[in-house]
Short mmCIF file of C-alpha atoms in Angstrom, two decimals:
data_model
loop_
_atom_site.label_atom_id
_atom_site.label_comp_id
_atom_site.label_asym_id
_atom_site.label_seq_id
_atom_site.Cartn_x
_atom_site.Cartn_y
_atom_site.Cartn_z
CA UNK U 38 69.63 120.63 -74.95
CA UNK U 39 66.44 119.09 -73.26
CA UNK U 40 66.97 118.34 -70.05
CA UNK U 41 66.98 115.13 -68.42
CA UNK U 42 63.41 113.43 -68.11
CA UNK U 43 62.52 112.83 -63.86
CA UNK U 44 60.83 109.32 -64.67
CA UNK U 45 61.94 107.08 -66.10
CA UNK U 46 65.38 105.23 -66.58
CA UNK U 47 68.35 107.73 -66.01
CA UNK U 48 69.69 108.87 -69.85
CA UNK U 49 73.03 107.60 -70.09
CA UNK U 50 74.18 108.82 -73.67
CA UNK U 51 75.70 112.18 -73.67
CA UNK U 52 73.60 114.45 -75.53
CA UNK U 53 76.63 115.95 -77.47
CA UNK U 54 77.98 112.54 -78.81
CA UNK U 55 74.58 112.33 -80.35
CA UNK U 56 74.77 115.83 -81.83
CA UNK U 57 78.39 114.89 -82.86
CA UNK U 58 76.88 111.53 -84.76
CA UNK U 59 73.90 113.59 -86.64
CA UNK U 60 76.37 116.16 -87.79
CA UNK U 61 78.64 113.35 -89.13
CA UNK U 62 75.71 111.59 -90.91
CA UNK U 63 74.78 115.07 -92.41
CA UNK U 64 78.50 115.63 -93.56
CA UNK U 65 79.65 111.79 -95.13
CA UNK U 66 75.78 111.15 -96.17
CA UNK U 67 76.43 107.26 -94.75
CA UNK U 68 73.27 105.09 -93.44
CA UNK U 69 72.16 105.24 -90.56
CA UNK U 70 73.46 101.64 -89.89
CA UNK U 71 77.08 102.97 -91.17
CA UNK U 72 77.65 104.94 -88.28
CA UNK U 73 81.72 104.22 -86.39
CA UNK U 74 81.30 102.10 -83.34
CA UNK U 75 82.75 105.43 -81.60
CA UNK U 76 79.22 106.44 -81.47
CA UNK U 77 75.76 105.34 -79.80
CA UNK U 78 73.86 103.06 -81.70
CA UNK U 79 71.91 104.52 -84.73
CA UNK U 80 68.40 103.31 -82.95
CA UNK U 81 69.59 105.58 -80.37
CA UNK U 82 70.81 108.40 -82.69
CA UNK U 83 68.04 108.01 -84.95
CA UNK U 84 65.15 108.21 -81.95
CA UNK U 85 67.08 111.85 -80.85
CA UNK U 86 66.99 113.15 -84.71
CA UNK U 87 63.22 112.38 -84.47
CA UNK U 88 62.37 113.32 -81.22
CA UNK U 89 63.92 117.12 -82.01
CA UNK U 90 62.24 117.14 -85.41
CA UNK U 91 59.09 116.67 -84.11
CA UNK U 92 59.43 119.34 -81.32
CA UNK U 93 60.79 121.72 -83.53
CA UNK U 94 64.50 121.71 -82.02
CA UNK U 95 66.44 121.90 -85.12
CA UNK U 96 65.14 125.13 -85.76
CA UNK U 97 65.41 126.82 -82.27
CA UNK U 98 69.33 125.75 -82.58
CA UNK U 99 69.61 127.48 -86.20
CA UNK U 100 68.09 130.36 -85.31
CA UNK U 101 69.60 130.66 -81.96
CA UNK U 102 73.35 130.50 -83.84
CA UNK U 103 71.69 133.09 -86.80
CA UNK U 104 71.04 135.79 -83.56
CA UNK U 105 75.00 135.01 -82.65
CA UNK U 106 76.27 135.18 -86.10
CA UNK U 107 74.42 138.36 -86.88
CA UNK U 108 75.71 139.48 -83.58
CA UNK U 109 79.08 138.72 -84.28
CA UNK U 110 78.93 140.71 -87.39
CA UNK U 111 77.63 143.61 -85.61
CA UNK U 112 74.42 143.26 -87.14
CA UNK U 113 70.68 143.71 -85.62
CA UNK U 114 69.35 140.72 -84.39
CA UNK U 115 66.37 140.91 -85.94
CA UNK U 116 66.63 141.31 -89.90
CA UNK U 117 64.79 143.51 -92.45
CA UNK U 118 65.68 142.28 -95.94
CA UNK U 119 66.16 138.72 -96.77
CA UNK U 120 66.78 136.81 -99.90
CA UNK U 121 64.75 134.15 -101.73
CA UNK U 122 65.77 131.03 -104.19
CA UNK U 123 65.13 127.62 -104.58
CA UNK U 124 66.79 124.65 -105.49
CA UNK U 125 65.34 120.84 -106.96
CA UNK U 126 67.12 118.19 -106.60
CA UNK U 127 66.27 114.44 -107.00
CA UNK U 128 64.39 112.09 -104.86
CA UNK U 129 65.79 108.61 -104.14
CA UNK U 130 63.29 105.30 -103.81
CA UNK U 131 62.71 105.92 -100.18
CA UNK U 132 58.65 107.23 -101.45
CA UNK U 133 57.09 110.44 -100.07
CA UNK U 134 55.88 113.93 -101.88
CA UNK U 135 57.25 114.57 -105.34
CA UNK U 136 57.01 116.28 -108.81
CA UNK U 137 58.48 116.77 -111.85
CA UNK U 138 60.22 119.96 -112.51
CA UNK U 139 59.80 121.15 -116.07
CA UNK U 140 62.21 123.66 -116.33
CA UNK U 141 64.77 122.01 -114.61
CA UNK U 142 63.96 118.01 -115.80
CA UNK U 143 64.39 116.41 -112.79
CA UNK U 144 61.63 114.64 -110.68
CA UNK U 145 62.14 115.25 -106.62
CA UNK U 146 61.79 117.74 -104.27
CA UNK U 147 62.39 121.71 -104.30
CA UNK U 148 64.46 123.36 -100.87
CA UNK U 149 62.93 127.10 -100.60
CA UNK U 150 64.84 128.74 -98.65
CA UNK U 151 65.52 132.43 -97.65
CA UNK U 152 68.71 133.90 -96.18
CA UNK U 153 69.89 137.56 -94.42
CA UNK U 154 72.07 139.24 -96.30
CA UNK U 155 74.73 137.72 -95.20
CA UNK U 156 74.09 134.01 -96.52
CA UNK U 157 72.69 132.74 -92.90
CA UNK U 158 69.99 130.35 -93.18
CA UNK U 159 66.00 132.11 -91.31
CA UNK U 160 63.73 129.65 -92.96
CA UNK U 161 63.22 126.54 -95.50
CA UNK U 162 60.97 124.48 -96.64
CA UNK U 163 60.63 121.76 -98.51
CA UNK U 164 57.85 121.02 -101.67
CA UNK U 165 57.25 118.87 -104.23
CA UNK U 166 59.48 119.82 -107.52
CA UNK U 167 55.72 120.40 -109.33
CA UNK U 168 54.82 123.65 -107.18
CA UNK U 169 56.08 126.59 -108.86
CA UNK U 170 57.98 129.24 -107.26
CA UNK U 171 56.19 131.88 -107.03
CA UNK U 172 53.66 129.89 -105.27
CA UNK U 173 55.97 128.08 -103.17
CA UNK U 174 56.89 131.52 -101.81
CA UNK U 175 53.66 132.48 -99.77
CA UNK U 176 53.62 129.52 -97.40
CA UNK U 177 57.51 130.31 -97.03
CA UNK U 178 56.98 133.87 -96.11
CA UNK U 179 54.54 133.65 -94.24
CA UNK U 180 56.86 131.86 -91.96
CA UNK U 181 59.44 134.58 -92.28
CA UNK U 182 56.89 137.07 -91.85
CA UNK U 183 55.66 135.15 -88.86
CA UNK U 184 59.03 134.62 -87.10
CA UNK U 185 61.03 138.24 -88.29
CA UNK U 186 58.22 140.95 -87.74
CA UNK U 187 60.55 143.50 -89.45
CA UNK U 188 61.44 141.86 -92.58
CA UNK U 189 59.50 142.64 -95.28
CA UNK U 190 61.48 143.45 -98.01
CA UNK U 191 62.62 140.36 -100.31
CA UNK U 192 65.75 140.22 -103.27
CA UNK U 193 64.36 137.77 -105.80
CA UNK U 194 65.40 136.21 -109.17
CA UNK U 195 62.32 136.90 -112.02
CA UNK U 196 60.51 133.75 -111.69
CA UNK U 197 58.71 135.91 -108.19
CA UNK U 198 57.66 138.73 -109.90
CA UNK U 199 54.05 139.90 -110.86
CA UNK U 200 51.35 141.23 -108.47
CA UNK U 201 50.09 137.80 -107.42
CA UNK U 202 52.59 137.17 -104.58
CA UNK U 203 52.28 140.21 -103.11
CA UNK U 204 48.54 139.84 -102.91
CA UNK U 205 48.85 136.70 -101.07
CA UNK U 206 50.69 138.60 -99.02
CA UNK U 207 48.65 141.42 -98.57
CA UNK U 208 47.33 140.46 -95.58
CA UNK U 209 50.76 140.16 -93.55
CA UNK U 210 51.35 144.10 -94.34
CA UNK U 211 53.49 145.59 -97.20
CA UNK U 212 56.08 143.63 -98.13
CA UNK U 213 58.81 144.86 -101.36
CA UNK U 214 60.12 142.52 -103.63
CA UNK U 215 62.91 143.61 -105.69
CA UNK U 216 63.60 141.60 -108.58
CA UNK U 217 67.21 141.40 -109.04
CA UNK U 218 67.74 140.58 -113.30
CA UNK U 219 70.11 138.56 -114.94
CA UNK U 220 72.79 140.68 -116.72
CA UNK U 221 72.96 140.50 -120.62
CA UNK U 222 77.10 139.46 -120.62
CA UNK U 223 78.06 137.19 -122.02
CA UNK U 224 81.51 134.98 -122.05
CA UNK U 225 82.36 135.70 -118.23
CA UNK U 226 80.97 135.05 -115.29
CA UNK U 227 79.67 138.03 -112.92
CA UNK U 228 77.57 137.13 -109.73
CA UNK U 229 73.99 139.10 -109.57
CA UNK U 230 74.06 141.83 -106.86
CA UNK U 231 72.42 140.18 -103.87
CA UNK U 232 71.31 137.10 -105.44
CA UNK U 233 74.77 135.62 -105.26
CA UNK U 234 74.50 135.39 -101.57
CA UNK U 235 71.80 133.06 -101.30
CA UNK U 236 73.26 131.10 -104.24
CA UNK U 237 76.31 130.64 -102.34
CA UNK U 238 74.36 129.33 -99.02
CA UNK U 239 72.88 126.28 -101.61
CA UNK U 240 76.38 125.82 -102.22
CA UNK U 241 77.85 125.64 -98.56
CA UNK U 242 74.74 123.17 -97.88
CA UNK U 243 75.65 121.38 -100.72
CA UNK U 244 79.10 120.58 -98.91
CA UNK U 245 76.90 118.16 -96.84
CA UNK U 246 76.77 114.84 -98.75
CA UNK U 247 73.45 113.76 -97.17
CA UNK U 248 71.92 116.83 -99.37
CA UNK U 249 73.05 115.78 -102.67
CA UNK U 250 69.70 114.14 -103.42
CA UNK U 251 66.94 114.03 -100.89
CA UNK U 252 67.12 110.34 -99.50
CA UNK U 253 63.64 111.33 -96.77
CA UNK U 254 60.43 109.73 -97.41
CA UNK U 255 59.01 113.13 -95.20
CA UNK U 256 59.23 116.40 -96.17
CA UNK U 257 59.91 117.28 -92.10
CA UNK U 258 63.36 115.17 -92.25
CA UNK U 259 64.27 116.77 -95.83
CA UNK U 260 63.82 120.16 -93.91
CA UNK U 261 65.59 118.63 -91.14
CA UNK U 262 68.56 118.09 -92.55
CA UNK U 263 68.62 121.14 -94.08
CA UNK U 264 68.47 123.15 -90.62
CA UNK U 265 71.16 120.71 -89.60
CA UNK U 266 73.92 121.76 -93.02
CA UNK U 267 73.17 125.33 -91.21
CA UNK U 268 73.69 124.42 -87.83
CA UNK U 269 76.92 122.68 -88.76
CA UNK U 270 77.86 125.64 -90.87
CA UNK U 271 77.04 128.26 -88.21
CA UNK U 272 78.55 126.76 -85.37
CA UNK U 273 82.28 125.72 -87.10
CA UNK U 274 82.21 129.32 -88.12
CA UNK U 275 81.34 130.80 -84.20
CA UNK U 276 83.91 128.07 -83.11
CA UNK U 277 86.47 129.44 -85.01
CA UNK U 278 85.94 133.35 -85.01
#
């Protein structure tokens, strides 16, 4: 946490009651104005959850618990494969970026994400439901790229393959992305090797009701809240192991 601030008026709000009140927004999706009286109030709350977006917080905290998770599971720190998806979901009437998604038929926003391969959240980010996969992925991986020196090979559903994303690529060094196909059964249900894992860390965010549409008129808070589902995630599961 940031430490105290030498001018100024002395902070009284403890720093973890405010962490406490963003995780509880993130988990019952209520207003900010619906916070319990048992916390700060949500002009305080809501200046921290700015505050940290803007200097990047949110994301030192996920990654910081990623390094202990993977640690805990006697993993490298450091990863070298990851897995890619995305997921649209609607926009509410708070404004901002947007698009229509003509596969899936919903206007809003799409979270691109990419996990280890264990499910744990490295990077998101959030576009307009308009930008196509494929495409979405080089701005995304370049990140990853940027941030996990070692990881350059990628599992991915069809809608990545073709030549053109690894030329944007090209640049970053050689980077492998397996395409991971849909099996031809039919009646039953059988997860896709690898691509199940990432599927399944869309469905432990989606466990956070403030992600069941994207209610941000930025793109920064809609990534925001993201990191936080992870952070909550990551840090029950440390807590507990």
């Amino acid at each position: 946490m940031p430490a105290p601030c030498r001018r100024g008026r002395p902070r009284e709000t403890d720093l973890r009651v405010i962490i406490n009140a963003i995780l509880y927004i993130a988990g019952t999706g209520c207003q900010w104005r619906a916070l319990p009286k048992d916390f700060p109030p949500c002009s305080t709350v809501r200046y921290y959850f700015y505050k940290w977006r803007g200097s990047g917080l949110w994301r030192l905290i996920n990654d910081a618990l990623v390094a202990q998770m993977r640690e805990r599971q006697g993993r490298k720190l450091s990863p070298t494969a990851g897995i890619i998806d995305s997921q649209t979901v609607k926009t509410a009437e708070s404004g901002g970026p947007r698009g229509f998604d003509m596969a899936k038929r919903i206007k809003g926003r799409k979270r691109h994400i990419v996990t280890d391969t264990e499910g744990s959240l490295l990077a998101v980010l959030v576009q307009p439901a308009n930008i196509q996969d494929n495409h979405g992925a080089v701005p995304l991986l370049r990140i990853v790229g940027r941030m996990f020196p070692k990881l350059r090979h990628i599992f991915a559903d069809r809608v990545y393959r073709g030549p053109k994303l690894l030329d944007a690529l090209a640049d970053l060094g050689k980077w492998t992305i397996e395409i991971v196909t849909r099996s031809q059964s039919f009646g039953t249900f059988k997860p896709e090797p690898r691509r199940w894992v990432v599927e399944r860390s869309f469905a432990w965010f989606g466990r956070n009701r403030r992600l069941a549409k994207d209610f941000e008129a930025s793109i920064a808070s809609a990534e925001a809240w993201v990191l936080i589902a992870s952070i909550r995630l990551l840090s029950r599961r440390l807590a507990r192991a």
